[in-house]
Structure formats: structure tokens, C-alpha cells
PDB file of C-alpha atoms in Angstrom:
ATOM      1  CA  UNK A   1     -32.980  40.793   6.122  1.00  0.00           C
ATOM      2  CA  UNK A   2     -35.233  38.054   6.993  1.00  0.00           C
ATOM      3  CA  UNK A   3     -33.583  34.362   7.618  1.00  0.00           C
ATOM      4  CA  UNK A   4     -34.183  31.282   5.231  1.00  0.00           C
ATOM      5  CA  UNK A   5     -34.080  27.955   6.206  1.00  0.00           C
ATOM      6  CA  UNK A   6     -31.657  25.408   3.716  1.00  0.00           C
ATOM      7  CA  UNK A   7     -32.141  22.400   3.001  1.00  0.00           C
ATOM      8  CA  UNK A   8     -30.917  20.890   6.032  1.00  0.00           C
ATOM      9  CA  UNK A   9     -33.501  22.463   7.996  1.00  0.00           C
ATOM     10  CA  UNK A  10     -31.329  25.158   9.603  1.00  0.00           C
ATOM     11  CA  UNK A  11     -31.753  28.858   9.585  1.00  0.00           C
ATOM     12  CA  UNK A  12     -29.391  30.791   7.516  1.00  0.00           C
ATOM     13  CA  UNK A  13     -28.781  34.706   7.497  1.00  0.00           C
ATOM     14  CA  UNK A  14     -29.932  36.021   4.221  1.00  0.00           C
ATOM     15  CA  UNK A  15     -27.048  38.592   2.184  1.00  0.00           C
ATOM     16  CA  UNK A  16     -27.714  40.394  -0.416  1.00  0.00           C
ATOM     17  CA  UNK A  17     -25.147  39.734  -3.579  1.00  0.00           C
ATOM     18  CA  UNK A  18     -23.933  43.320  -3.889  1.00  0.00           C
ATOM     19  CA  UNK A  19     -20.552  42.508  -2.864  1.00  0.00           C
ATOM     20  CA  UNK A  20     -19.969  43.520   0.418  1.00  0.00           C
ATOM     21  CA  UNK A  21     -18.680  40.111   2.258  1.00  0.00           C
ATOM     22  CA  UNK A  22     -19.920  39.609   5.829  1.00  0.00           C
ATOM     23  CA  UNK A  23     -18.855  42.545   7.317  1.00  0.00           C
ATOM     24  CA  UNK A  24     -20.492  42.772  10.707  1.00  0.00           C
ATOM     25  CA  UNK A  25     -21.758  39.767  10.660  1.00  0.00           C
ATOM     26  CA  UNK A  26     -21.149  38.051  13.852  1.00  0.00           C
ATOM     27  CA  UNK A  27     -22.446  34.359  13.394  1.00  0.00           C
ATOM     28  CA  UNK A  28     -20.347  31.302  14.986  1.00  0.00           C
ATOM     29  CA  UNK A  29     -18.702  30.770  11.205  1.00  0.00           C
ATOM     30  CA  UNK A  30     -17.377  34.233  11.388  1.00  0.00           C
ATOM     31  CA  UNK A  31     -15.524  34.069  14.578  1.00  0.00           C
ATOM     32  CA  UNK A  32     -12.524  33.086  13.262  1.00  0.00           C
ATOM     33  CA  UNK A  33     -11.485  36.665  11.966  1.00  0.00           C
ATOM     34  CA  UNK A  34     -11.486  37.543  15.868  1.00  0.00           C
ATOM     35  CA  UNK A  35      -8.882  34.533  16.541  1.00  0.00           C
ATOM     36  CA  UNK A  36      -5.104  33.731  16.448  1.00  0.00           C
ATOM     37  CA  UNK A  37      -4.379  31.313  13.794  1.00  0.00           C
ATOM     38  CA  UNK A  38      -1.942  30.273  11.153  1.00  0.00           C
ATOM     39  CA  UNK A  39      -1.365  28.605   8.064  1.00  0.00           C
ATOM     40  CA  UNK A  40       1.703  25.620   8.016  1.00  0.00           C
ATOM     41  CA  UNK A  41       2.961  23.437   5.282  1.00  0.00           C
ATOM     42  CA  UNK A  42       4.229  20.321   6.632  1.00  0.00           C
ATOM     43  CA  UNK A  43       4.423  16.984   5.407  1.00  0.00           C
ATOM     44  CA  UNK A  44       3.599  18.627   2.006  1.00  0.00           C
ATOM     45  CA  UNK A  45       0.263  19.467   3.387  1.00  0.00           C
ATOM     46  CA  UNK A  46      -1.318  22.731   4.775  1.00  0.00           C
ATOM     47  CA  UNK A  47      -2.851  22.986   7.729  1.00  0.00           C
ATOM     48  CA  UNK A  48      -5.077  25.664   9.590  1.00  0.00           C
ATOM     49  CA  UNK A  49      -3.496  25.901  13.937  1.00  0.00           C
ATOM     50  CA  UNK A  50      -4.682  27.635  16.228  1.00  0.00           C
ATOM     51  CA  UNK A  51      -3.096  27.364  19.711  1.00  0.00           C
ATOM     52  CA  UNK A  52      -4.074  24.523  22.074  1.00  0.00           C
ATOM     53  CA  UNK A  53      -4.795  22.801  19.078  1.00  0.00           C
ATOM     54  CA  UNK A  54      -3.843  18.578  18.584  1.00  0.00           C
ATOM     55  CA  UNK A  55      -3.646  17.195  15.460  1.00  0.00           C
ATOM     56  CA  UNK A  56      -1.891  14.123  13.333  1.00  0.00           C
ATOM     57  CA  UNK A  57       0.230  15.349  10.898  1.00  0.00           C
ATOM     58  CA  UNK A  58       2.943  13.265   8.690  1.00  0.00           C
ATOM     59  CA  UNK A  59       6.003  11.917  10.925  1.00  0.00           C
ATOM     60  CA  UNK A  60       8.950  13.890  11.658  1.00  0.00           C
ATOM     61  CA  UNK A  61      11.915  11.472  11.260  1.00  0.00           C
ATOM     62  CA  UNK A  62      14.790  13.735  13.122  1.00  0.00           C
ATOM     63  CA  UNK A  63      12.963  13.935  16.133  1.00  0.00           C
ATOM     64  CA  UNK A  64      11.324  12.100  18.509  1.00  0.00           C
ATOM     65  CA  UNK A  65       8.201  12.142  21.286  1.00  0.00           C
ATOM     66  CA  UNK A  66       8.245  14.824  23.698  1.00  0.00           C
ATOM     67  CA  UNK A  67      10.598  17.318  21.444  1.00  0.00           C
ATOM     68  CA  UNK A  68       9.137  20.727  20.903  1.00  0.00           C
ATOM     69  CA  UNK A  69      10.133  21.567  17.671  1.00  0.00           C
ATOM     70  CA  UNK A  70       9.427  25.143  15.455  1.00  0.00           C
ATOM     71  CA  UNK A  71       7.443  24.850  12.037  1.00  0.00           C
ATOM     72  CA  UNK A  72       8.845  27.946   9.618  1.00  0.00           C
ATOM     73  CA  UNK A  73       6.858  27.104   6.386  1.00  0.00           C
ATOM     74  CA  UNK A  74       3.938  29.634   7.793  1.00  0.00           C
ATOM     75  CA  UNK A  75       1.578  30.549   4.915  1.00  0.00           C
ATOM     76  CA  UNK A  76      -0.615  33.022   6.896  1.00  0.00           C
ATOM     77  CA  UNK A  77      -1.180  34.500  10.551  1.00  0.00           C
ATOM     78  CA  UNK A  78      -4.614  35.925  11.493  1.00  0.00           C
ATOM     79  CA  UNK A  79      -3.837  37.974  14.655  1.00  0.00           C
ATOM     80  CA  UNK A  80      -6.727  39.450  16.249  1.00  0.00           C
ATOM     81  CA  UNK A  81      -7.852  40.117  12.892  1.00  0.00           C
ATOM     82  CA  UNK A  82      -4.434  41.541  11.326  1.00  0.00           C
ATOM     83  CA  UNK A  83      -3.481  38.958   8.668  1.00  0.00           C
ATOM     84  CA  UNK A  84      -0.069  38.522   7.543  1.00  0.00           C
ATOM     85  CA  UNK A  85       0.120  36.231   4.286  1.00  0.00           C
ATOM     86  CA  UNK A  86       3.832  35.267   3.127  1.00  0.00           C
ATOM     87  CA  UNK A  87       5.095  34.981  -0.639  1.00  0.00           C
ATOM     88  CA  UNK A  88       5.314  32.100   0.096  1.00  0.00           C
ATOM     89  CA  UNK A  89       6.266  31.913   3.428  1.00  0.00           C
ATOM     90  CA  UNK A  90       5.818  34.025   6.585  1.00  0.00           C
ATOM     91  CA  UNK A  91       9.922  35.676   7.229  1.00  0.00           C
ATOM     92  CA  UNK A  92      10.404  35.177  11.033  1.00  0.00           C
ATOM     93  CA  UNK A  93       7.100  33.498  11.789  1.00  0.00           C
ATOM     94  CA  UNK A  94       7.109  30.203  13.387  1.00  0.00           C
ATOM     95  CA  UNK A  95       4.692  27.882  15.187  1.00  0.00           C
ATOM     96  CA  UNK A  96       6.200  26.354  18.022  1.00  0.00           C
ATOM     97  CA  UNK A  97       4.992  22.520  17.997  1.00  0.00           C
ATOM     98  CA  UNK A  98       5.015  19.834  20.534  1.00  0.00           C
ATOM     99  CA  UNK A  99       5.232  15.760  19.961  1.00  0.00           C
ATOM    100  CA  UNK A 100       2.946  14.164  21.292  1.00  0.00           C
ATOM    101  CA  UNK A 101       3.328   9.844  20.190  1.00  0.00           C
ATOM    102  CA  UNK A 102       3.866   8.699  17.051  1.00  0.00           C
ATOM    103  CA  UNK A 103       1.756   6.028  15.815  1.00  0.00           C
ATOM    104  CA  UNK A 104       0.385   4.513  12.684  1.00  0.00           C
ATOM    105  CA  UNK A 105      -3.008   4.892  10.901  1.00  0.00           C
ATOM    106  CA  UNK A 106      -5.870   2.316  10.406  1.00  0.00           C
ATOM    107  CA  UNK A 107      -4.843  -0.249   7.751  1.00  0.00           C
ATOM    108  CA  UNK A 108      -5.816   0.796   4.240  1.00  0.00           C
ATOM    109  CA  UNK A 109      -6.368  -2.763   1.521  1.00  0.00           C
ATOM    110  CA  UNK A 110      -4.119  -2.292  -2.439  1.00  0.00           C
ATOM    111  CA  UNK A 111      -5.903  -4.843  -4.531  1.00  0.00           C
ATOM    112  CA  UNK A 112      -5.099  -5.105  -7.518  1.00  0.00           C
ATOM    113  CA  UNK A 113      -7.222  -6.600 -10.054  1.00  0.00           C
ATOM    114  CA  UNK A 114      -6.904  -7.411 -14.143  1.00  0.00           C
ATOM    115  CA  UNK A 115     -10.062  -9.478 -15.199  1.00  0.00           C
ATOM    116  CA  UNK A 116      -9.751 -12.378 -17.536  1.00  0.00           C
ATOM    117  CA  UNK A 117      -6.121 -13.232 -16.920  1.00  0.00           C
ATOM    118  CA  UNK A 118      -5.817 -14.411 -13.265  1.00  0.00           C
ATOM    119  CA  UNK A 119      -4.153 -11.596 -11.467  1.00  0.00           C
ATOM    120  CA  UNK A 120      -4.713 -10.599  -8.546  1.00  0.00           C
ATOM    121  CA  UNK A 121      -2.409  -8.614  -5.780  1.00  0.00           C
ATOM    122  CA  UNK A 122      -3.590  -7.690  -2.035  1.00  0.00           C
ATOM    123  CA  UNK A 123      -1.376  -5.516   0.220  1.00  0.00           C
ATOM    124  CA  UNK A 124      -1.623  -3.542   3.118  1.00  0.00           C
ATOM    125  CA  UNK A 125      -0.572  -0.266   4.438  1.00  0.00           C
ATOM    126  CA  UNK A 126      -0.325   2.088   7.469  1.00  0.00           C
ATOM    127  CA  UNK A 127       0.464   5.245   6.730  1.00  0.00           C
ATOM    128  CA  UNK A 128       2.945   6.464   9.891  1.00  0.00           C
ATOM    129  CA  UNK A 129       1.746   9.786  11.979  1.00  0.00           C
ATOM    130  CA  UNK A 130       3.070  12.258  14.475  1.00  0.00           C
ATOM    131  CA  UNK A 131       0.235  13.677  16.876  1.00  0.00           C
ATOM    132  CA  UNK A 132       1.477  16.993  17.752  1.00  0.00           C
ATOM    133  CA  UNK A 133      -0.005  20.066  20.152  1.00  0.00           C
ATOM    134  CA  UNK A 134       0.349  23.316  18.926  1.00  0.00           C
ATOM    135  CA  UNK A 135       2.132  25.861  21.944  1.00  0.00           C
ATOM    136  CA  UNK A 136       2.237  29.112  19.927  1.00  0.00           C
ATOM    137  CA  UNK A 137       2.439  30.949  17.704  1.00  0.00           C
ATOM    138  CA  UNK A 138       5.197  33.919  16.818  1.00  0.00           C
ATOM    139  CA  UNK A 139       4.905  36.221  14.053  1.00  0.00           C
ATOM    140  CA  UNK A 140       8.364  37.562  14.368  1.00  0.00           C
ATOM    141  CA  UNK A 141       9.817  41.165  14.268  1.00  0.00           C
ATOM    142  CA  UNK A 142       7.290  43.057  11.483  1.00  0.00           C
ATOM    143  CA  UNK A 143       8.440  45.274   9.024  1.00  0.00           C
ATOM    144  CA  UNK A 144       6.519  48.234  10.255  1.00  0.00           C
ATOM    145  CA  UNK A 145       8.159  47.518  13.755  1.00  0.00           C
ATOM    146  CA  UNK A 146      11.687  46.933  12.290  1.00  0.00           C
ATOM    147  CA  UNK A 147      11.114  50.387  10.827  1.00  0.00           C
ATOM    148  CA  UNK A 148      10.186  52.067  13.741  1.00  0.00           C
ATOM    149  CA  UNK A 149      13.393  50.671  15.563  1.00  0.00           C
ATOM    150  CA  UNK A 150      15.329  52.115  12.906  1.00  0.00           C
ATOM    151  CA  UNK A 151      14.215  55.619  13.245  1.00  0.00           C
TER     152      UNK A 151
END
């Protein structure tokens, strides 16, 4: 099929809506079915890792900078294109995480405001952050292994 160009002026591959997905497709927003990633919860958010990655995540308040620490809450792990997804979590799977510095995030204003009646209330806040670096991450022993070891 031929390419059309969006909106933003860039060429886009053209699929036809018969339900087939993108198989075969190998554009750079595809890639990431040939990659090693995984899906945490922490800090009552999700986040998608990869290893090598850095990013700021809520603080950690039992540990400190420079403690490598594991993450078990893993939602998913895309292996080379095997994909494990957990109900709700991954058993055995674990991303092993390192601390980077803990620090705290630009300054965010709380005004408060009621019209007519002279009240008014201004506060600040910085929300506290852990930078970590993801160092790997383990799937565990797999069913169809622990079978295998059985037999």
C-alpha cells in the first residue's frame, strides 16, 4: 500500500482495517515487540523498563542511595517477543533496580481562591523522587520449565 502523509507532515504506512494488526511491519514504533521490557507498579504507578533505563519514580523510604533493590509487582515481560502478563502480578519475576539520588521535584503553587469573601490561601509543594537505573530484568523459573524439571 501506498504511504499518506498526516497532518503533521510525516509519512505514515497505510493498513487496511481488516483486522490483521501490524504483523510484519517493521517501522521504528514496532520495534519494541523485538525488545526486553517489563511492566512495574511502584509508587502506585505503572511503568514501562527496559534495561539501562533511568527514570524518577516515587521515593523509597526503607532504603537509601546506592542500594540495589528488587521490584516484584511485575505486570508484564516482553522477552524477545514472548510476553508473560501476570493476574496481577508476574510469580517469580523481578526487576532488579538501582538508586541513584533522591531529590525533590520543581515547586508546584495551591492557591486557593473563594471570590467575594476575602479568602485566599497560597502553598507550596515538592513532591519527593527517587531516580533509579534499571540492571535487569528476571522472569523467574516458568511453568513450562518447572514442568520439564519435573519429568
Amino acid at each position: 500500500m501506498a504511504p499518506f502523509i498526516d497532518r503533521r507532515g510525516g509519512a505514515q504506512a497505510a493498513f487496511p482495517l481488516t483486522g490483521q494488526g501490524l504483523e510484519g511491519y517493521t517501522g521504528s514504533s514496532c520495534n519494541v515487540a523485538m525488545s526486553t521490557y517489563a511492566i512495574i507498579k511502584t509508587g502506585g504507578k505503572q511503568y514501562r523498563v527496559a534495561p539501562g533505563d533511568v527514570l524518577d519514580v516515587e521515593r523509597f523510604t526503607e532504603h537509601e542511595p546506592g542500594d540495589t533493590i528488587d521490584i516484584d509487582e511485575v505486570l508484564l515481560v516482553n522477552q524477545d517477543g514472548d510476553v508473560t502478563i501476570g493476574a496481577p502480578y508476574i510469580e517469580g519475576a523481578r526487576v532488579i533496580v538501582k538508586i541513584e539520588h533522591e531529590g525533590k521535584a520543581k515547586k508546584i503553587i495551591v492557591f486557593k481562591y473563594k471570590p467575594k469573601v476575602r479568602y485566599r490561601r497560597k502553598k507550596g509543594h515538592r513532591q519527593r523522587f527517587a531516580r533509579i537505573i534499571i540492571e535487569g530484568i528476571e522472569l523467574g523459573a516458568t511453568p513450562k520449565a518447572e514442568a520439564t524439571k519435573e519429568a
